[in-house]
Amino acid sequence: QVQLVESGGGLVRAGDSLTLSCEASGRSFSAYTLAWFRQTIDKGRTFVAAIHWSGEGPLYGDSVKGRFSISRDNAKNTVYLRMSSLKIEDTALYSCAARAYGDLSYYGMHYDYWGQGTQVNVSS
């Protein structure tokens, strides 16, 4: 089992950059495929990015391609989401998720573990 804790959210202006972190507790971090999702009231939960347990991929949602980058540091048990050229519509609660030895997936139902999330607010 793994526990996930996100950090790095906050209030930024449109066009700014921000990096989110998700630190995992427990063993075998390198065995987990990791993903970021975001949630808003109007859109619900949507896929942002994922990185395979082997490091292959990554996979990105269409709305963030070219602006967001996911990476992992297995030595630090941490996955990152680097967000640049932020838009107002990127405002959301960002959560990381994990699945053991799983394939990359856009679907939240395929992930077994979730963090509580970190809020990102983008203003004009």
mmCIF file of C-alpha atoms in Angstrom:
data_model
loop_
_atom_site.group_PDB
_atom_site.id
_atom_site.type_symbol
_atom_site.label_atom_id
_atom_site.label_comp_id
_atom_site.label_asym_id
_atom_site.label_seq_id
_atom_site.Cartn_x
_atom_site.Cartn_y
_atom_site.Cartn_z
ATOM 1 C CA GLN A 1 0.000 0.000 0.000
ATOM 2 C CA VAL A 2 1.124 3.563 -0.651
ATOM 3 C CA GLN A 3 0.054 6.921 0.732
ATOM 4 C CA LEU A 4 0.305 10.013 -1.441
ATOM 5 C CA VAL A 5 0.677 13.613 -0.302
ATOM 6 C CA GLU A 6 0.564 16.488 -2.767
ATOM 7 C CA SER A 7 2.088 19.927 -2.312
ATOM 8 C CA GLY A 8 2.970 23.013 -4.288
ATOM 9 C CA GLY A 9 -0.427 24.423 -5.129
ATOM 10 C CA GLY A 10 -1.302 28.062 -4.743
ATOM 11 C CA LEU A 11 -2.504 31.230 -6.417
ATOM 12 C CA VAL A 12 -0.689 32.291 -9.582
ATOM 13 C CA ARG A 13 -1.348 34.566 -12.532
ATOM 14 C CA ALA A 14 -2.126 33.443 -16.043
ATOM 15 C CA GLY A 15 1.093 32.766 -17.911
ATOM 16 C CA ASP A 16 3.010 31.795 -14.777
ATOM 17 C CA SER A 17 4.622 28.460 -14.014
ATOM 18 C CA LEU A 18 4.149 26.199 -11.022
ATOM 19 C CA THR A 19 5.483 22.806 -10.001
ATOM 20 C CA LEU A 20 3.436 20.343 -7.985
ATOM 21 C CA SER A 21 4.961 17.496 -6.003
ATOM 22 C CA CYS A 22 3.483 14.257 -4.798
ATOM 23 C CA GLU A 23 5.468 12.294 -2.247
ATOM 24 C CA ALA A 24 4.690 8.659 -1.598
ATOM 25 C CA SER A 25 5.202 6.685 1.541
ATOM 26 C CA GLY A 26 5.673 2.966 1.582
ATOM 27 C CA ARG A 27 7.954 0.653 -0.285
ATOM 28 C CA SER A 28 8.381 -0.126 -3.959
ATOM 29 C CA PHE A 29 7.657 3.368 -5.254
ATOM 30 C CA SER A 30 9.432 2.449 -8.492
ATOM 31 C CA ALA A 31 6.804 -0.234 -9.096
ATOM 32 C CA TYR A 32 3.965 2.278 -9.432
ATOM 33 C CA THR A 33 2.589 3.948 -12.500
ATOM 34 C CA LEU A 34 1.741 7.475 -11.410
ATOM 35 C CA ALA A 35 -0.707 10.025 -12.686
ATOM 36 C CA TRP A 36 -2.079 13.480 -12.062
ATOM 37 C CA PHE A 37 -5.770 14.279 -12.322
ATOM 38 C CA ARG A 38 -7.619 17.502 -11.670
ATOM 39 C CA GLN A 39 -11.123 18.185 -10.502
ATOM 40 C CA THR A 40 -13.525 21.102 -10.790
ATOM 41 C CA ILE A 41 -17.187 21.420 -9.968
ATOM 42 C CA ASP A 42 -18.250 21.940 -13.557
ATOM 43 C CA LYS A 43 -15.988 19.417 -15.306
ATOM 44 C CA GLY A 44 -15.568 16.778 -12.608
ATOM 45 C CA ARG A 45 -12.321 14.795 -12.588
ATOM 46 C CA THR A 46 -10.165 14.909 -15.719
ATOM 47 C CA PHE A 47 -6.886 13.280 -16.658
ATOM 48 C CA VAL A 48 -3.782 15.464 -16.750
ATOM 49 C CA ALA A 49 -0.683 13.279 -17.125
ATOM 50 C CA ALA A 50 0.766 9.874 -16.327
ATOM 51 C CA ILE A 51 4.183 8.250 -16.233
ATOM 52 C CA HIS A 52 4.795 4.517 -16.395
ATOM 53 C CA TRP A 53 6.477 2.626 -13.574
ATOM 54 C CA SER A 54 9.319 1.878 -16.016
ATOM 55 C CA GLY A 55 9.650 5.549 -16.879
ATOM 56 C CA GLU A 56 8.148 5.070 -20.331
ATOM 57 C CA GLY A 57 5.523 7.413 -21.660
ATOM 58 C CA PRO A 58 4.531 9.871 -20.522
ATOM 59 C CA LEU A 59 0.905 10.420 -21.406
ATOM 60 C CA TYR A 60 -0.838 13.815 -21.393
ATOM 61 C CA GLY A 61 -4.352 15.110 -21.611
ATOM 62 C CA ASP A 62 -5.053 17.171 -24.729
ATOM 63 C CA SER A 63 -5.616 20.401 -22.822
ATOM 64 C CA VAL A 64 -2.157 20.356 -21.216
ATOM 65 C CA LYS A 65 0.045 18.962 -23.988
ATOM 66 C CA GLY A 66 3.032 21.172 -24.599
ATOM 67 C CA ARG A 67 2.496 23.100 -21.358
ATOM 68 C CA PHE A 68 2.723 20.491 -18.587
ATOM 69 C CA SER A 69 5.453 17.948 -17.908
ATOM 70 C CA ILE A 70 5.373 14.958 -15.577
ATOM 71 C CA SER A 71 8.498 13.405 -14.109
ATOM 72 C CA ARG A 72 9.469 11.117 -11.259
ATOM 73 C CA ASP A 73 12.371 10.742 -8.874
ATOM 74 C CA ASN A 74 12.354 7.224 -7.494
ATOM 75 C CA ALA A 75 15.136 8.030 -5.024
ATOM 76 C CA LYS A 76 12.876 10.659 -3.446
ATOM 77 C CA ASN A 77 9.624 8.721 -3.841
ATOM 78 C CA THR A 78 8.222 11.759 -5.594
ATOM 79 C CA VAL A 79 6.375 12.537 -8.799
ATOM 80 C CA TYR A 80 6.274 16.082 -10.145
ATOM 81 C CA LEU A 81 4.004 18.053 -12.410
ATOM 82 C CA ARG A 82 5.669 21.031 -13.980
ATOM 83 C CA MET A 83 3.014 23.432 -15.268
ATOM 84 C CA SER A 84 3.851 26.357 -17.512
ATOM 85 C CA SER A 85 1.856 28.941 -19.471
ATOM 86 C CA LEU A 86 -0.933 28.492 -16.963
ATOM 87 C CA LYS A 87 -4.441 29.475 -17.983
ATOM 88 C CA ILE A 88 -7.458 30.434 -15.911
ATOM 89 C CA GLU A 89 -9.071 27.179 -16.975
ATOM 90 C CA ASP A 90 -6.241 25.246 -15.291
ATOM 91 C CA THR A 91 -7.758 26.230 -11.942
ATOM 92 C CA ALA A 92 -8.603 22.986 -10.148
ATOM 93 C CA LEU A 93 -7.830 20.613 -7.311
ATOM 94 C CA TYR A 94 -4.876 18.530 -8.510
ATOM 95 C CA SER A 95 -4.487 14.987 -7.183
ATOM 96 C CA CYS A 96 -1.927 12.332 -7.815
ATOM 97 C CA ALA A 97 -2.773 8.674 -8.165
ATOM 98 C CA ALA A 98 -0.873 5.389 -8.311
ATOM 99 C CA ARG A 99 -1.315 1.844 -9.563
ATOM 100 C CA ALA A 100 1.145 -0.986 -9.002
ATOM 101 C CA TYR A 101 2.840 -2.248 -12.188
ATOM 102 C CA GLY A 102 -0.011 -0.855 -14.190
ATOM 103 C CA ASP A 103 -0.135 0.398 -17.747
ATOM 104 C CA LEU A 104 -0.572 4.061 -18.486
ATOM 105 C CA SER A 105 -4.223 4.981 -18.328
ATOM 106 C CA TYR A 106 -6.437 8.039 -18.770
ATOM 107 C CA TYR A 107 -9.057 6.578 -16.460
ATOM 108 C CA GLY A 108 -9.203 7.259 -12.773
ATOM 109 C CA MET A 109 -10.875 3.943 -12.113
ATOM 110 C CA HIS A 110 -7.615 2.190 -13.036
ATOM 111 C CA TYR A 111 -5.694 3.769 -10.180
ATOM 112 C CA ASP A 112 -5.734 2.245 -6.738
ATOM 113 C CA TYR A 113 -4.325 4.985 -4.513
ATOM 114 C CA TRP A 114 -5.089 8.685 -4.338
ATOM 115 C CA GLY A 115 -3.829 11.717 -2.516
ATOM 116 C CA GLN A 116 -6.022 14.429 -1.009
ATOM 117 C CA GLY A 117 -5.065 16.992 -3.603
ATOM 118 C CA THR A 118 -3.553 20.464 -3.766
ATOM 119 C CA GLN A 119 -5.484 23.487 -5.022
ATOM 120 C CA VAL A 120 -4.239 25.548 -7.936
ATOM 121 C CA ASN A 121 -5.911 28.877 -8.658
ATOM 122 C CA VAL A 122 -4.979 30.832 -11.764
ATOM 123 C CA SER A 123 -6.061 34.462 -11.950
ATOM 124 C CA SER A 124 -6.071 36.884 -14.837
#
